[in-house]
Amino acid sequence: MGQKDFKQLPEIFASDICYTECYGPRYVGLSEVQAWIRHKSAEQTVLEWRIDNITLAGDQSFVKWFFKAHEKTTYEFDGISVIQWANNNQILRIDEYQSKSEHTRPYQNS
């Protein structure tokens, strides 16, 4: 199991980062992001976080991923993050969107 080491966050995220999670919470500034990560790492165990695709477009990246974790229960979902990069290659903004990971094909036999 991996170690939870977040010392490099100030190198990765801009000091005025804006991070919006797919279910609503928004963290503005590096101190809020660090507080959120400390809180989540104490109560959540990430079981899988797979990157499926990365598309680069100027100062933005679009990352398609699958996430599975355990808190009180185990849950999973597909997601996409829209990432905006600052001129110094730090992350300036992340907006996450989610979809259920279990998909159906209602018209498969039509």
Short mmCIF file of C-alpha atoms in Angstrom, two decimals:
data_model
loop_
_atom_site.label_atom_id
_atom_site.label_comp_id
_atom_site.label_asym_id
_atom_site.label_seq_id
_atom_site.Cartn_x
_atom_site.Cartn_y
_atom_site.Cartn_z
CA MET A 1 0.00 0.00 0.00
CA GLY A 2 1.33 3.46 -0.91
CA GLN A 3 2.42 6.10 1.52
CA LYS A 4 0.34 9.27 1.91
CA ASP A 5 3.01 11.90 1.28
CA PHE A 6 1.71 15.32 0.29
CA LYS A 7 4.88 17.42 0.73
CA GLN A 8 5.02 18.30 -2.98
CA LEU A 9 1.57 19.90 -3.14
CA PRO A 10 3.00 23.47 -3.12
CA GLU A 11 5.05 22.56 -6.20
CA ILE A 12 2.09 20.98 -8.00
CA PHE A 13 -0.70 23.46 -7.19
CA ALA A 14 -0.63 27.24 -7.63
CA SER A 15 -1.11 29.15 -4.37
CA ASP A 16 -4.47 30.44 -5.69
CA ILE A 17 -5.69 27.03 -6.92
CA CYS A 18 -9.44 26.56 -7.30
CA TYR A 19 -10.46 22.89 -7.01
CA THR A 20 -14.12 21.92 -7.49
CA GLU A 21 -15.07 18.33 -6.70
CA CYS A 22 -17.64 16.51 -8.82
CA TYR A 23 -20.27 16.47 -6.06
CA GLY A 24 -20.11 20.15 -5.11
CA PRO A 25 -17.39 21.16 -2.64
CA ARG A 26 -14.98 23.87 -3.82
CA TYR A 27 -11.58 24.64 -2.30
CA VAL A 28 -9.99 28.01 -3.05
CA GLY A 29 -6.32 28.51 -2.27
CA LEU A 30 -3.60 26.03 -1.42
CA SER A 31 -4.37 26.06 2.32
CA GLU A 32 -7.99 24.91 1.69
CA VAL A 33 -6.81 22.16 -0.68
CA GLN A 34 -4.25 20.97 1.88
CA ALA A 35 -6.90 20.96 4.67
CA TRP A 36 -9.27 18.92 2.47
CA ILE A 37 -6.54 16.41 1.57
CA ARG A 38 -5.52 16.01 5.23
CA HIS A 39 -9.15 15.43 6.22
CA LYS A 40 -9.90 12.96 3.40
CA SER A 41 -6.67 11.00 3.84
CA ALA A 42 -7.60 10.37 7.48
CA GLU A 43 -11.04 8.92 6.67
CA GLN A 44 -10.74 7.56 3.13
CA THR A 45 -8.74 4.71 1.61
CA VAL A 46 -8.27 4.97 -2.14
CA LEU A 47 -8.55 1.47 -3.59
CA GLU A 48 -8.05 2.39 -7.24
CA TRP A 49 -7.57 5.60 -9.20
CA ARG A 50 -6.94 4.75 -12.81
CA ILE A 51 -6.19 7.31 -15.51
CA ASP A 52 -7.79 6.17 -18.78
CA ASN A 53 -7.05 9.10 -21.10
CA ILE A 54 -5.36 12.50 -21.11
CA THR A 55 -6.05 15.11 -23.80
CA LEU A 56 -3.98 18.29 -23.96
CA ALA A 57 -5.42 21.51 -25.42
CA GLY A 58 -3.35 24.64 -24.92
CA ASP A 59 -3.27 25.53 -21.22
CA GLN A 60 -5.89 22.87 -20.39
CA SER A 61 -5.87 19.12 -19.95
CA PHE A 62 -8.87 16.79 -19.97
CA VAL A 63 -8.31 13.66 -17.89
CA LYS A 64 -10.72 10.70 -17.95
CA TRP A 65 -10.42 8.45 -14.89
CA PHE A 66 -11.99 5.76 -12.72
CA PHE A 67 -12.05 6.15 -8.92
CA LYS A 68 -12.78 3.59 -6.20
CA ALA A 69 -12.46 4.25 -2.46
CA HIS A 70 -13.64 3.12 0.93
CA GLU A 71 -14.91 5.30 3.77
CA LYS A 72 -17.95 3.93 5.62
CA THR A 73 -18.75 1.94 2.47
CA THR A 74 -16.95 1.23 -0.78
CA TYR A 75 -17.94 3.37 -3.76
CA GLU A 76 -16.76 3.95 -7.31
CA PHE A 77 -17.43 6.20 -10.28
CA ASP A 78 -16.04 7.35 -13.60
CA GLY A 79 -14.87 10.93 -13.84
CA ILE A 80 -13.33 13.59 -15.97
CA SER A 81 -11.24 16.52 -14.77
CA VAL A 82 -10.75 19.74 -16.67
CA ILE A 83 -7.37 21.07 -15.54
CA GLN A 84 -6.11 24.59 -16.25
CA TRP A 85 -2.36 25.17 -16.06
CA ALA A 86 -0.59 28.34 -14.96
CA ASN A 87 2.39 29.70 -16.94
CA ASN A 88 4.81 28.06 -14.46
CA ASN A 89 3.26 24.58 -15.09
CA GLN A 90 1.43 24.53 -11.76
CA ILE A 91 -2.22 23.53 -11.63
CA LEU A 92 -4.38 26.65 -11.41
CA ARG A 93 -7.86 25.11 -11.56
CA ILE A 94 -9.50 21.68 -11.51
CA ASP A 95 -13.17 21.06 -12.25
CA GLU A 96 -14.31 17.46 -11.77
CA TYR A 97 -17.36 15.76 -13.28
CA GLN A 98 -18.61 12.25 -12.52
CA SER A 99 -20.68 9.47 -14.04
CA LYS A 100 -21.83 6.17 -12.60
CA SER A 101 -19.25 3.49 -13.33
CA GLU A 102 -21.89 0.86 -14.08
CA HIS A 103 -23.33 1.43 -17.55
CA THR A 104 -26.26 -0.19 -19.33
CA ARG A 105 -27.18 -0.52 -23.00
CA PRO A 106 -31.00 -0.18 -23.02
CA TYR A 107 -31.29 -0.42 -26.84
CA GLN A 108 -28.69 -3.13 -27.45
CA ASN A 109 -31.19 -5.61 -28.94
CA SER A 110 -33.43 -3.07 -30.76
#
